[in-house]
JSON list of C-alpha atoms in Angstrom, two decimals:
[
{"chain": "A", "resi": 200, "resn": "MET", "atom": "CA", "xyz": [12.38, -16.52, -5.22]},
{"chain": "A", "resi": 201, "resn": "ILE", "atom": "CA", "xyz": [8.97, -15.67, -3.85]},
{"chain": "A", "resi": 202, "resn": "SER", "atom": "CA", "xyz": [7.72, -12.40, -2.63]},
{"chain": "A", "resi": 203, "resn": "LYS", "atom": "CA", "xyz": [4.22, -11.07, -1.92]},
{"chain": "A", "resi": 204, "resn": "LYS", "atom": "CA", "xyz": [3.96, -9.67, -5.37]},
{"chain": "A", "resi": 205, "resn": "LYS", "atom": "CA", "xyz": [5.72, -12.11, -7.46]},
{"chain": "A", "resi": 206, "resn": "ALA", "atom": "CA", "xyz": [7.32, -15.57, -7.69]},
{"chain": "A", "resi": 207, "resn": "GLN", "atom": "CA", "xyz": [10.13, -16.95, -9.90]},
{"chain": "A", "resi": 208, "resn": "ILE", "atom": "CA", "xyz": [9.45, -20.53, -10.69]},
{"chain": "A", "resi": 209, "resn": "ASP", "atom": "CA", "xyz": [11.18, -23.16, -12.96]},
{"chain": "A", "resi": 210, "resn": "PHE", "atom": "CA", "xyz": [8.54, -23.58, -15.73]},
{"chain": "A", "resi": 211, "resn": "GLY", "atom": "CA", "xyz": [8.67, -24.40, -19.33]},
{"chain": "A", "resi": 212, "resn": "GLY", "atom": "CA", "xyz": [12.51, -24.96, -19.35]},
{"chain": "A", "resi": 213, "resn": "GLU", "atom": "CA", "xyz": [13.35, -21.60, -17.75]},
{"chain": "A", "resi": 214, "resn": "LYS", "atom": "CA", "xyz": [12.92, -19.53, -14.55]},
{"chain": "A", "resi": 215, "resn": "ARG", "atom": "CA", "xyz": [9.63, -17.45, -15.09]},
{"chain": "A", "resi": 216, "resn": "THR", "atom": "CA", "xyz": [8.28, -14.66, -13.07]},
{"chain": "A", "resi": 217, "resn": "PHE", "atom": "CA", "xyz": [4.70, -14.92, -12.03]},
{"chain": "A", "resi": 218, "resn": "TYR", "atom": "CA", "xyz": [3.03, -11.68, -10.91]},
{"chain": "A", "resi": 219, "resn": "PHE", "atom": "CA", "xyz": [0.22, -11.46, -8.32]},
{"chain": "A", "resi": 220, "resn": "GLY", "atom": "CA", "xyz": [-2.05, -8.44, -7.57]},
{"chain": "A", "resi": 221, "resn": "ILE", "atom": "CA", "xyz": [-4.77, -6.44, -8.94]},
{"chain": "A", "resi": 222, "resn": "GLY", "atom": "CA", "xyz": [-3.24, -6.19, -12.53]},
{"chain": "A", "resi": 223, "resn": "PHE", "atom": "CA", "xyz": [-3.11, -9.98, -13.02]},
{"chain": "A", "resi": 224, "resn": "LEU", "atom": "CA", "xyz": [-6.44, -10.61, -11.15]},
{"chain": "A", "resi": 225, "resn": "GLY", "atom": "CA", "xyz": [-8.13, -8.06, -13.31]},
{"chain": "A", "resi": 226, "resn": "MET", "atom": "CA", "xyz": [-6.87, -9.58, -16.55]},
{"chain": "A", "resi": 227, "resn": "PHE", "atom": "CA", "xyz": [-7.80, -13.04, -15.30]},
{"chain": "A", "resi": 228, "resn": "ILE", "atom": "CA", "xyz": [-11.37, -12.05, -14.36]},
{"chain": "A", "resi": 229, "resn": "GLU", "atom": "CA", "xyz": [-11.91, -10.02, -17.56]},
{"chain": "A", "resi": 230, "resn": "ASN", "atom": "CA", "xyz": [-10.77, -12.84, -19.81]},
{"chain": "A", "resi": 231, "resn": "THR", "atom": "CA", "xyz": [-12.15, -15.79, -18.11]},
{"chain": "A", "resi": 232, "resn": "ASN", "atom": "CA", "xyz": [-15.56, -16.98, -16.76]},
{"chain": "A", "resi": 233, "resn": "ASN", "atom": "CA", "xyz": [-14.51, -16.35, -13.21]},
{"chain": "A", "resi": 234, "resn": "THR", "atom": "CA", "xyz": [-15.00, -13.92, -10.47]},
{"chain": "A", "resi": 235, "resn": "LEU", "atom": "CA", "xyz": [-13.26, -13.82, -7.07]},
{"chain": "A", "resi": 236, "resn": "GLY", "atom": "CA", "xyz": [-16.53, -15.17, -5.68]},
{"chain": "A", "resi": 237, "resn": "THR", "atom": "CA", "xyz": [-16.72, -18.17, -8.11]},
{"chain": "A", "resi": 238, "resn": "LEU", "atom": "CA", "xyz": [-13.05, -18.90, -8.37]},
{"chain": "A", "resi": 239, "resn": "GLU", "atom": "CA", "xyz": [-13.10, -21.67, -5.69]},
{"chain": "A", "resi": 240, "resn": "ASP", "atom": "CA", "xyz": [-16.20, -23.39, -7.13]},
{"chain": "A", "resi": 241, "resn": "ASN", "atom": "CA", "xyz": [-14.72, -23.17, -10.72]},
{"chain": "A", "resi": 242, "resn": "LEU", "atom": "CA", "xyz": [-11.43, -24.56, -9.54]},
{"chain": "A", "resi": 243, "resn": "LEU", "atom": "CA", "xyz": [-13.23, -27.52, -8.07]},
{"chain": "A", "resi": 244, "resn": "LYS", "atom": "CA", "xyz": [-15.36, -28.03, -11.26]},
{"chain": "A", "resi": 245, "resn": "ASN", "atom": "CA", "xyz": [-12.41, -27.82, -13.73]},
{"chain": "A", "resi": 246, "resn": "PRO", "atom": "CA", "xyz": [-8.90, -27.32, -12.23]},
{"chain": "A", "resi": 247, "resn": "PHE", "atom": "CA", "xyz": [-7.48, -28.37, -15.67]},
{"chain": "A", "resi": 248, "resn": "GLN", "atom": "CA", "xyz": [-8.75, -25.10, -17.10]},
{"chain": "A", "resi": 249, "resn": "VAL", "atom": "CA", "xyz": [-8.70, -22.68, -14.15]},
{"chain": "A", "resi": 250, "resn": "LEU", "atom": "CA", "xyz": [-5.12, -23.38, -12.97]},
{"chain": "A", "resi": 251, "resn": "PRO", "atom": "CA", "xyz": [-3.57, -22.92, -16.49]},
{"chain": "A", "resi": 252, "resn": "ASP", "atom": "CA", "xyz": [-5.56, -19.81, -16.94]},
{"chain": "A", "resi": 253, "resn": "LEU", "atom": "CA", "xyz": [-4.30, -18.34, -13.55]},
{"chain": "A", "resi": 254, "resn": "MET", "atom": "CA", "xyz": [-0.80, -19.19, -14.52]},
{"chain": "A", "resi": 255, "resn": "TYR", "atom": "CA", "xyz": [-1.13, -17.88, -18.09]},
{"chain": "A", "resi": 256, "resn": "TYR", "atom": "CA", "xyz": [-2.55, -14.49, -16.93]},
{"chain": "A", "resi": 257, "resn": "SER", "atom": "CA", "xyz": [-0.05, -14.18, -14.06]},
{"chain": "A", "resi": 258, "resn": "LEU", "atom": "CA", "xyz": [2.87, -14.62, -16.59]},
{"chain": "A", "resi": 259, "resn": "LEU", "atom": "CA", "xyz": [1.32, -12.48, -19.28]},
{"chain": "A", "resi": 260, "resn": "TYR", "atom": "CA", "xyz": [0.85, -9.52, -16.90]},
{"chain": "A", "resi": 261, "resn": "GLY", "atom": "CA", "xyz": [4.51, -9.39, -16.23]},
{"chain": "A", "resi": 262, "resn": "TYR", "atom": "CA", "xyz": [5.26, -9.15, -19.98]},
{"chain": "A", "resi": 263, "resn": "LEU", "atom": "CA", "xyz": [2.60, -6.59, -20.62]},
{"chain": "A", "resi": 264, "resn": "ARG", "atom": "CA", "xyz": [3.59, -4.35, -17.69]},
{"chain": "A", "resi": 265, "resn": "GLN", "atom": "CA", "xyz": [7.04, -4.21, -19.08]},
{"chain": "A", "resi": 266, "resn": "ASP", "atom": "CA", "xyz": [5.81, -3.52, -22.58]},
{"chain": "A", "resi": 267, "resn": "LEU", "atom": "CA", "xyz": [7.21, -6.83, -23.95]},
{"chain": "A", "resi": 268, "resn": "THR", "atom": "CA", "xyz": [5.73, -9.21, -26.39]},
{"chain": "A", "resi": 269, "resn": "PRO", "atom": "CA", "xyz": [5.02, -12.54, -24.69]},
{"chain": "A", "resi": 270, "resn": "ASP", "atom": "CA", "xyz": [6.86, -15.49, -26.26]},
{"chain": "A", "resi": 271, "resn": "PHE", "atom": "CA", "xyz": [4.28, -17.92, -25.15]},
{"chain": "A", "resi": 272, "resn": "THR", "atom": "CA", "xyz": [0.54, -18.73, -25.44]},
{"chain": "A", "resi": 273, "resn": "LYS", "atom": "CA", "xyz": [-2.07, -20.23, -23.07]},
{"chain": "A", "resi": 274, "resn": "TYR", "atom": "CA", "xyz": [-1.50, -23.57, -24.97]},
{"chain": "A", "resi": 275, "resn": "ASP", "atom": "CA", "xyz": [2.30, -23.39, -24.17]},
{"chain": "A", "resi": 276, "resn": "VAL", "atom": "CA", "xyz": [1.48, -22.97, -20.51]},
{"chain": "A", "resi": 277, "resn": "MET", "atom": "CA", "xyz": [-0.72, -26.04, -20.70]},
{"chain": "A", "resi": 278, "resn": "GLU", "atom": "CA", "xyz": [1.94, -27.90, -22.45]},
{"chain": "A", "resi": 279, "resn": "TRP", "atom": "CA", "xyz": [4.54, -26.93, -19.85]},
{"chain": "A", "resi": 280, "resn": "ILE", "atom": "CA", "xyz": [2.26, -28.13, -17.17]},
{"chain": "A", "resi": 281, "resn": "ASP", "atom": "CA", "xyz": [2.00, -31.50, -18.92]},
{"chain": "A", "resi": 282, "resn": "GLU", "atom": "CA", "xyz": [5.71, -31.62, -19.34]},
{"chain": "A", "resi": 283, "resn": "GLY", "atom": "CA", "xyz": [6.01, -31.46, -15.55]},
{"chain": "A", "resi": 284, "resn": "GLY", "atom": "CA", "xyz": [5.02, -35.22, -15.59]},
{"chain": "A", "resi": 285, "resn": "VAL", "atom": "CA", "xyz": [2.26, -35.10, -13.08]},
{"chain": "A", "resi": 286, "resn": "GLY", "atom": "CA", "xyz": [-0.01, -32.37, -14.51]},
{"chain": "A", "resi": 287, "resn": "ILE", "atom": "CA", "xyz": [-1.57, -29.93, -11.96]},
{"chain": "A", "resi": 288, "resn": "SER", "atom": "CA", "xyz": [0.29, -31.72, -9.20]},
{"chain": "A", "resi": 289, "resn": "SER", "atom": "CA", "xyz": [3.71, -30.81, -10.70]},
{"chain": "A", "resi": 290, "resn": "PRO", "atom": "CA", "xyz": [6.16, -28.88, -8.55]},
{"chain": "A", "resi": 291, "resn": "ALA", "atom": "CA", "xyz": [5.75, -25.71, -10.65]},
{"chain": "A", "resi": 292, "resn": "VAL", "atom": "CA", "xyz": [1.97, -25.73, -10.20]},
{"chain": "A", "resi": 293, "resn": "VAL", "atom": "CA", "xyz": [2.17, -26.41, -6.60]},
{"chain": "A", "resi": 294, "resn": "SER", "atom": "CA", "xyz": [4.76, -23.67, -6.19]},
{"chain": "A", "resi": 295, "resn": "PHE", "atom": "CA", "xyz": [2.50, -21.19, -8.07]},
{"chain": "A", "resi": 296, "resn": "ARG", "atom": "CA", "xyz": [-0.73, -22.15, -5.97]},
{"chain": "A", "resi": 297, "resn": "THR", "atom": "CA", "xyz": [1.27, -21.74, -2.83]},
{"chain": "A", "resi": 298, "resn": "ALA", "atom": "CA", "xyz": [2.70, -18.39, -3.82]},
{"chain": "A", "resi": 299, "resn": "LEU", "atom": "CA", "xyz": [-0.78, -17.16, -5.03]},
{"chain": "A", "resi": 300, "resn": "ILE", "atom": "CA", "xyz": [-2.35, -18.14, -1.78]},
{"chain": "A", "resi": 301, "resn": "ASP", "atom": "CA", "xyz": [0.42, -16.47, 0.26]},
{"chain": "A", "resi": 302, "resn": "SER", "atom": "CA", "xyz": [0.09, -13.28, -1.90]},
{"chain": "A", "resi": 303, "resn": "LEU", "atom": "CA", "xyz": [-3.68, -13.22, -1.40]},
{"chain": "A", "resi": 304, "resn": "ASN", "atom": "CA", "xyz": [-3.44, -13.86, 2.41]},
{"chain": "A", "resi": 305, "resn": "ALA", "atom": "CA", "xyz": [-0.80, -11.14, 2.90]},
{"chain": "A", "resi": 306, "resn": "LYS", "atom": "CA", "xyz": [-3.26, -8.58, 1.45]},
{"chain": "A", "resi": 307, "resn": "LEU", "atom": "CA", "xyz": [-6.25, -9.49, 3.66]},
{"chain": "A", "resi": 308, "resn": "PRO", "atom": "CA", "xyz": [-7.02, -7.17, 6.57]},
{"chain": "A", "resi": 309, "resn": "GLU", "atom": "CA", "xyz": [-7.08, -8.46, 10.14]},
{"chain": "A", "resi": 310, "resn": "GLU", "atom": "CA", "xyz": [-10.60, -8.72, 11.70]},
{"chain": "A", "resi": 311, "resn": "LYS", "atom": "CA", "xyz": [-10.62, -8.37, 15.52]},
{"chain": "A", "resi": 312, "resn": "GLY", "atom": "CA", "xyz": [-7.09, -9.45, 15.87]},
{"chain": "A", "resi": 313, "resn": "VAL", "atom": "CA", "xyz": [-7.62, -12.53, 13.57]},
{"chain": "A", "resi": 314, "resn": "LYS", "atom": "CA", "xyz": [-6.14, -12.72, 10.16]},
{"chain": "A", "resi": 315, "resn": "LYS", "atom": "CA", "xyz": [-8.48, -14.03, 7.51]},
{"chain": "A", "resi": 316, "resn": "LYS", "atom": "CA", "xyz": [-7.12, -16.76, 5.23]},
{"chain": "A", "resi": 317, "resn": "VAL", "atom": "CA", "xyz": [-7.83, -17.59, 1.67]},
{"chain": "A", "resi": 318, "resn": "LYS", "atom": "CA", "xyz": [-7.89, -21.24, 0.98]},
{"chain": "A", "resi": 319, "resn": "MET", "atom": "CA", "xyz": [-7.51, -22.82, -2.36]},
{"chain": "A", "resi": 320, "resn": "PRO", "atom": "CA", "xyz": [-9.39, -26.11, -2.69]},
{"chain": "A", "resi": 321, "resn": "LYS", "atom": "CA", "xyz": [-7.29, -29.34, -3.11]},
{"chain": "A", "resi": 322, "resn": "VAL", "atom": "CA", "xyz": [-7.59, -30.47, -6.73]}
]
């Protein structure tokens, strides 16, 4: 299931809920060497770090907002990506990227009748 605010994706042996929005983005920016302005460049420079970080903080936010203790670490997220067999091209990562981009695009205002689009670089 994918909505504008979250997506349920088979990942790490179970269906997990990834959250999108200011809570997740704030945690991601605060805890990594990224800003919204540098995200695209950093993704191109090192997608093997940035994509797992995005996924980790998206999952973590969901646990923390429900006052639950996460049962995973950032390293688990990296392992689950590797277990997909094709790394950052695995179906779970592709689903996450698509849902994240769709979520960001849904929040952008129209400018003179034209909807802006967020694009994530191909990695």
